[in-house]
Amino acid sequence: MEPYGCTPAPYYDPDPRCAHHEGFHHGVDIALPCGTEITAGVSGRVISPTSPGTPGPAYGSTAFRIRTTAGQDVLIGHARTAFVHPGDLVHRGERIALAGARGAPDGCHLHLEVRPVGGGYQDAVSPMRIAQLRG
């Protein structure tokens, strides 16, 4: 697992918030076997990939965001398969994707990121409150 915050992982440019020329990881990466089912930890609507705050290619071609009524965009990255599409209403606990490695240099995992509505990766906050991890 790659936590939110400063990291020595080689994939990130040095960030002034971090010591020793470390980079900053804007979400949390959770290692999963390829094809593991991912369920929603929040309810909301899947928004257009081109709306402000677009994920970009680093998150993989299947990345998507769920906009919550609490004013957050929850980003899911690197999925092998996404089962949701822009405009879909998603309910907590619903199957939304399968874990994959699209756009990722380090194997299958879930990238989970939380941003304010329309915010970019620089606006991300720790996603641990909504991670809802279960074994």
Coordinates of N, CA and C in Angstrom, one line a residue:
M1 N 0.8 -1.2 0.0 CA 0.0 0.0 0.0 C 0.9 1.2 0.0
E2 N 0.5 2.2 -0.8 CA 1.2 3.5 -0.9 C 0.3 4.5 -0.2
P3 N 0.7 5.1 0.9 CA -0.2 6.0 1.6 C -0.3 7.4 1.0
Y4 N -1.2 8.1 1.5 CA -1.4 9.5 1.1 C -0.3 10.3 1.7
G5 N 0.3 11.2 1.0 CA 1.3 12.1 1.5 C 2.7 11.9 1.0
C6 N 3.7 12.3 1.7 CA 5.1 12.2 1.2 C 5.5 10.8 1.1
T7 N 6.3 10.5 0.0 CA 6.7 9.2 -0.3 C 8.1 9.1 -1.0
P8 N 8.9 8.1 -0.7 CA 10.1 8.0 -1.4 C 10.0 7.2 -2.7
A9 N 8.7 6.8 -3.1 CA 8.5 6.1 -4.3 C 9.1 6.9 -5.5
P10 N 9.7 6.3 -6.4 CA 10.4 7.0 -7.5 C 9.5 7.6 -8.6
Y11 N 8.2 7.4 -8.5 CA 7.3 7.9 -9.6 C 6.9 9.3 -9.4
Y12 N 7.2 10.0 -8.4 CA 6.7 11.3 -8.1 C 7.9 12.4 -8.1
D13 N 7.6 13.5 -8.6 CA 8.6 14.6 -8.6 C 8.8 15.1 -7.2
P14 N 10.0 15.6 -6.8 CA 10.1 16.2 -5.5 C 9.1 17.3 -5.2
D15 N 8.6 17.3 -4.0 CA 7.5 18.2 -3.6 C 8.0 19.0 -2.4
P16 N 7.8 20.4 -2.4 CA 8.3 21.2 -1.3 C 7.7 20.9 0.0
R17 N 6.6 20.2 0.1 CA 6.0 19.8 1.4 C 6.8 18.6 2.0
C18 N 7.7 18.0 1.3 CA 8.3 16.8 1.7 C 9.8 16.9 1.9
A19 N 10.4 16.3 2.9 CA 11.8 16.3 3.1 C 12.5 15.3 2.2
H20 N 13.8 15.5 2.1 CA 14.7 14.5 1.4 C 14.3 14.3 -0.1
H21 N 13.8 15.4 -0.7 CA 13.4 15.3 -2.1 C 12.4 14.3 -2.4
E22 N 11.5 13.9 -1.4 CA 10.4 13.0 -1.7 C 9.3 13.6 -2.5
G23 N 8.5 12.8 -3.1 CA 7.4 13.3 -3.8 C 6.1 13.2 -3.0
F24 N 5.0 13.7 -3.5 CA 3.8 13.6 -2.7 C 2.7 12.8 -3.5
H25 N 2.2 11.8 -2.8 CA 1.2 10.9 -3.4 C -0.2 11.5 -3.0
H26 N -1.1 11.8 -3.9 CA -2.3 12.5 -3.7 C -3.5 11.6 -3.3
G27 N -3.3 10.3 -3.2 CA -4.3 9.4 -2.9 C -3.7 8.3 -2.1
V28 N -4.4 7.2 -2.0 CA -3.9 6.0 -1.4 C -4.0 4.8 -2.4
D29 N -2.9 4.1 -2.5 CA -2.9 2.9 -3.4 C -3.0 1.6 -2.5
I30 N -4.0 0.8 -2.9 CA -4.2 -0.4 -2.1 C -4.0 -1.6 -3.1
A31 N -2.9 -2.4 -2.8 CA -2.6 -3.5 -3.6 C -3.7 -4.5 -3.6
L32 N -4.1 -5.0 -4.8 CA -5.1 -6.0 -4.9 C -4.8 -6.9 -6.0
P33 N -5.2 -8.2 -5.9 CA -5.0 -9.0 -7.1 C -5.8 -8.5 -8.3
C34 N -5.2 -8.6 -9.5 CA -5.9 -8.2 -10.7 C -7.2 -8.8 -10.8
G35 N -8.2 -8.0 -11.0 CA -9.6 -8.5 -11.2 C -10.4 -8.5 -9.9
T36 N -9.8 -8.1 -8.8 CA -10.6 -8.0 -7.5 C -11.7 -7.0 -7.7
E37 N -12.9 -7.3 -7.2 CA -14.1 -6.5 -7.3 C -13.9 -5.3 -6.3
I38 N -14.2 -4.1 -6.8 CA -14.2 -2.8 -6.1 C -15.6 -2.4 -5.9
T39 N -16.0 -2.1 -4.7 CA -17.3 -1.6 -4.4 C -17.2 -0.1 -3.9
A40 N -18.3 0.6 -4.1 CA -18.3 2.0 -3.8 C -18.4 2.2 -2.3
G41 N -17.5 3.1 -1.8 CA -17.6 3.5 -0.3 C -18.4 4.7 -0.1
V42 N -18.9 5.3 -1.2 CA -19.8 6.5 -1.1 C -20.9 6.3 -2.1
S43 N -22.0 7.1 -1.9 CA -23.0 7.2 -2.9 C -22.8 8.5 -3.7
G44 N -23.2 8.6 -4.9 CA -23.1 9.8 -5.7 C -23.3 9.5 -7.2
R45 N -23.0 10.5 -8.0 CA -23.2 10.4 -9.4 C -21.8 10.4 -10.1
V46 N -21.6 9.5 -11.1 CA -20.4 9.4 -11.9 C -20.4 10.6 -12.8
I47 N -19.4 11.4 -12.8 CA -19.3 12.6 -13.6 C -18.5 12.4 -14.8
S48 N -18.7 13.3 -15.8 CA -18.0 13.3 -17.1 C -16.5 13.3 -16.8
P49 N -15.7 12.5 -17.6 CA -14.3 12.6 -17.4 C -13.7 13.9 -17.9
T50 N -14.4 14.7 -18.7 CA -13.9 16.0 -19.2 C -14.3 17.1 -18.3
S51 N -15.1 16.9 -17.2 CA -15.5 18.0 -16.4 C -14.2 18.5 -15.6
P52 N -14.3 19.8 -15.1 CA -13.1 20.3 -14.3 C -12.6 19.3 -13.3
G53 N -11.2 19.2 -13.3 CA -10.6 18.2 -12.4 C -10.3 16.9 -13.1
T54 N -10.4 16.8 -14.4 CA -10.2 15.6 -15.1 C -9.0 14.8 -14.6
P55 N -9.1 13.5 -14.5 CA -8.1 12.6 -14.0 C -6.8 12.7 -14.8
G56 N -6.8 12.6 -16.1 CA -5.6 12.6 -16.9 C -5.1 11.2 -17.1
P57 N -4.1 11.0 -18.0 CA -3.7 9.7 -18.4 C -2.9 8.9 -17.3
A58 N -2.4 9.5 -16.3 CA -1.6 8.8 -15.2 C -2.5 7.9 -14.4
Y59 N -3.8 8.1 -14.4 CA -4.8 7.3 -13.7 C -5.3 6.1 -14.5
G60 N -4.9 6.0 -15.7 CA -5.4 5.0 -16.6 C -6.6 5.4 -17.4
S61 N -6.9 4.6 -18.4 CA -8.0 4.9 -19.3 C -9.4 4.7 -18.8
T62 N -9.5 4.0 -17.7 CA -10.8 3.7 -17.1 C -11.1 4.5 -15.8
A63 N -10.2 5.4 -15.5 CA -10.4 6.2 -14.3 C -11.8 7.0 -14.3
F64 N -12.4 7.1 -13.2 CA -13.7 7.8 -13.1 C -13.8 8.5 -11.7
R65 N -14.7 9.4 -11.6 CA -15.0 10.2 -10.4 C -16.5 10.0 -10.0
I66 N -16.7 9.9 -8.7 CA -18.1 9.8 -8.2 C -18.2 11.1 -7.4
R67 N -19.2 12.0 -7.8 CA -19.5 13.2 -7.1 C -20.5 12.9 -6.0
T68 N -20.1 13.2 -4.7 CA -21.0 13.0 -3.6 C -21.8 14.3 -3.3
T69 N -22.9 14.1 -2.5 CA -23.7 15.3 -2.1 C -23.0 16.1 -1.0
A70 N -21.9 15.5 -0.5 CA -21.1 16.2 0.5 C -20.1 17.1 -0.1
G71 N -20.1 17.2 -1.4 CA -19.2 18.2 -2.1 C -17.8 17.6 -2.3
Q72 N -17.7 16.3 -2.6 CA -16.4 15.7 -2.9 C -16.5 14.9 -4.2
D73 N -15.3 14.9 -4.9 CA -15.2 14.0 -6.0 C -14.3 12.9 -5.6
V74 N -14.7 11.7 -5.6 CA -14.0 10.5 -5.3 C -13.5 9.8 -6.6
L75 N -12.2 9.8 -6.7 CA -11.6 9.3 -7.9 C -11.1 7.8 -7.7
I76 N -11.4 7.0 -8.7 CA -11.0 5.6 -8.7 C -10.1 5.5 -9.9
G77 N -8.8 5.1 -9.7 CA -7.9 5.0 -10.8 C -7.3 3.6 -11.0
H78 N -6.8 3.3 -12.2 CA -6.1 2.1 -12.6 C -7.0 0.9 -12.7
A79 N -8.3 1.0 -12.8 CA -9.2 -0.1 -12.9 C -9.0 -0.9 -14.2
R80 N -9.1 -2.2 -14.1 CA -9.1 -3.0 -15.3 C -10.3 -2.8 -16.1
T81 N -11.4 -2.8 -15.3 CA -12.8 -2.6 -15.9 C -13.6 -1.7 -15.0
A82 N -14.3 -0.8 -15.6 CA -15.2 0.1 -14.9 C -16.6 -0.3 -15.3
F83 N -17.5 -0.5 -14.3 CA -18.9 -0.9 -14.5 C -19.8 0.2 -14.5
V84 N -19.3 1.4 -14.3 CA -20.1 2.6 -14.2 C -19.7 3.6 -15.3
H85 N -20.7 4.5 -15.7 CA -20.5 5.4 -16.8 C -21.0 6.8 -16.3
P86 N -20.5 7.9 -17.0 CA -20.9 9.2 -16.7 C -22.5 9.3 -16.6
G87 N -23.0 9.9 -15.6 CA -24.4 10.1 -15.4 C -25.0 9.0 -14.5
D88 N -24.3 7.9 -14.3 CA -24.8 6.8 -13.4 C -24.9 7.2 -12.0
L89 N -26.0 6.8 -11.3 CA -26.1 7.0 -9.9 C -25.5 5.8 -9.2
V90 N -24.6 6.0 -8.3 CA -23.9 4.9 -7.6 C -24.3 4.9 -6.1
H91 N -24.6 3.7 -5.6 CA -24.9 3.6 -4.2 C -23.8 2.9 -3.5
R92 N -23.6 3.3 -2.2 CA -22.6 2.7 -1.4 C -22.7 1.2 -1.4
G93 N -21.6 0.5 -1.6 CA -21.6 -1.0 -1.6 C -21.8 -1.6 -3.0
E94 N -22.2 -0.8 -4.0 CA -22.4 -1.3 -5.3 C -21.1 -1.6 -6.0
R95 N -21.0 -2.6 -6.8 CA -19.9 -3.0 -7.6 C -19.6 -1.9 -8.6
I96 N -18.4 -1.4 -8.7 CA -18.1 -0.3 -9.6 C -17.0 -0.6 -10.5
A97 N -16.1 -1.5 -10.2 CA -14.9 -1.7 -11.0 C -14.2 -3.0 -10.6
L98 N -13.2 -3.4 -11.4 CA -12.3 -4.5 -11.1 C -10.9 -3.9 -11.0
A99 N -10.1 -4.3 -10.0 CA -8.8 -3.8 -9.9 C -7.9 -4.1 -11.1
G100 N -7.1 -3.2 -11.4 CA -6.2 -3.4 -12.6 C -4.9 -2.6 -12.4
A101 N -4.2 -2.4 -13.5 CA -2.9 -1.7 -13.5 C -2.9 -0.7 -14.7
R102 N -4.0 -0.3 -15.2 CA -4.0 0.7 -16.3 C -3.3 2.0 -15.9
G103 N -2.3 2.4 -16.6 CA -1.6 3.6 -16.3 C -0.7 3.5 -15.1
A104 N -0.6 2.3 -14.5 CA 0.2 2.2 -13.3 C 1.5 1.4 -13.6
P105 N 2.7 1.9 -13.0 CA 3.9 1.2 -13.3 C 4.2 0.1 -12.3
D106 N 3.3 -0.1 -11.3 CA 3.7 -1.0 -10.2 C 2.7 -2.1 -9.9
G107 N 1.9 -2.5 -10.9 CA 1.0 -3.7 -10.7 C -0.4 -3.3 -10.3
C108 N -1.2 -4.3 -10.2 CA -2.6 -4.1 -9.9 C -2.9 -3.5 -8.5
H109 N -3.7 -2.5 -8.5 CA -4.1 -1.9 -7.2 C -5.3 -0.9 -7.5
L110 N -5.9 -0.5 -6.4 CA -6.9 0.5 -6.4 C -6.2 1.8 -6.0
H111 N -6.4 2.9 -6.8 CA -5.9 4.2 -6.4 C -7.2 5.0 -6.0
L112 N -7.3 5.4 -4.8 CA -8.4 6.1 -4.3 C -8.0 7.5 -3.9
E113 N -8.7 8.5 -4.4 CA -8.3 9.9 -4.2 C -9.6 10.7 -3.9
V114 N -9.5 11.7 -3.0 CA -10.7 12.5 -2.7 C -10.3 14.0 -3.0
R115 N -11.1 14.7 -3.7 CA -10.9 16.1 -4.1 C -12.2 16.9 -3.8
P116 N -12.0 18.2 -3.7 CA -13.2 19.0 -3.6 C -13.9 19.0 -5.0
V117 N -15.1 19.3 -5.2 CA -15.8 19.3 -6.4 C -15.0 20.1 -7.5
G118 N -14.7 19.4 -8.6 CA -14.0 20.1 -9.7 C -12.5 20.3 -9.4
G119 N -12.0 19.9 -8.3 CA -10.6 20.1 -7.9 C -9.7 19.1 -8.7
G120 N -8.4 19.5 -8.8 CA -7.4 18.7 -9.4 C -6.6 17.9 -8.3
Y121 N -5.6 17.2 -8.8 CA -4.9 16.3 -7.9 C -4.1 17.2 -6.8
Q122 N -3.8 18.4 -7.1 CA -3.1 19.2 -6.1 C -4.1 19.6 -4.9
D123 N -5.4 19.5 -5.2 CA -6.4 19.8 -4.1 C -6.8 18.6 -3.3
A124 N -6.3 17.4 -3.6 CA -6.7 16.2 -3.0 C -6.4 16.2 -1.5
V125 N -7.3 15.5 -0.7 CA -7.2 15.4 0.7 C -7.1 13.9 1.0
S126 N -6.7 13.5 2.2 CA -6.6 12.1 2.6 C -7.9 11.4 2.4
P127 N -7.9 10.2 1.7 CA -9.1 9.5 1.5 C -9.4 8.4 2.5
M128 N -8.7 8.4 3.6 CA -8.8 7.3 4.5 C -10.1 7.2 5.2
R129 N -10.9 8.3 5.4 CA -12.2 8.3 6.0 C -13.2 7.5 5.2
I130 N -13.0 7.5 3.9 CA -14.0 6.8 3.1 C -13.5 5.5 2.5
A131 N -12.3 5.1 2.8 CA -11.7 3.9 2.2 C -12.5 2.6 2.4
Q132 N -13.1 2.5 3.6 CA -14.0 1.3 3.9 C -13.2 0.0 3.6
L133 N -12.0 -0.2 4.0 CA -11.3 -1.4 3.7 C -11.8 -2.6 4.5
R134 N -12.0 -3.7 3.7 CA -12.4 -4.9 4.3 C -11.6 -6.1 3.8
G135 N -11.3 -7.0 4.6 CA -10.5 -8.2 4.1 C -11.3 -9.3 3.5

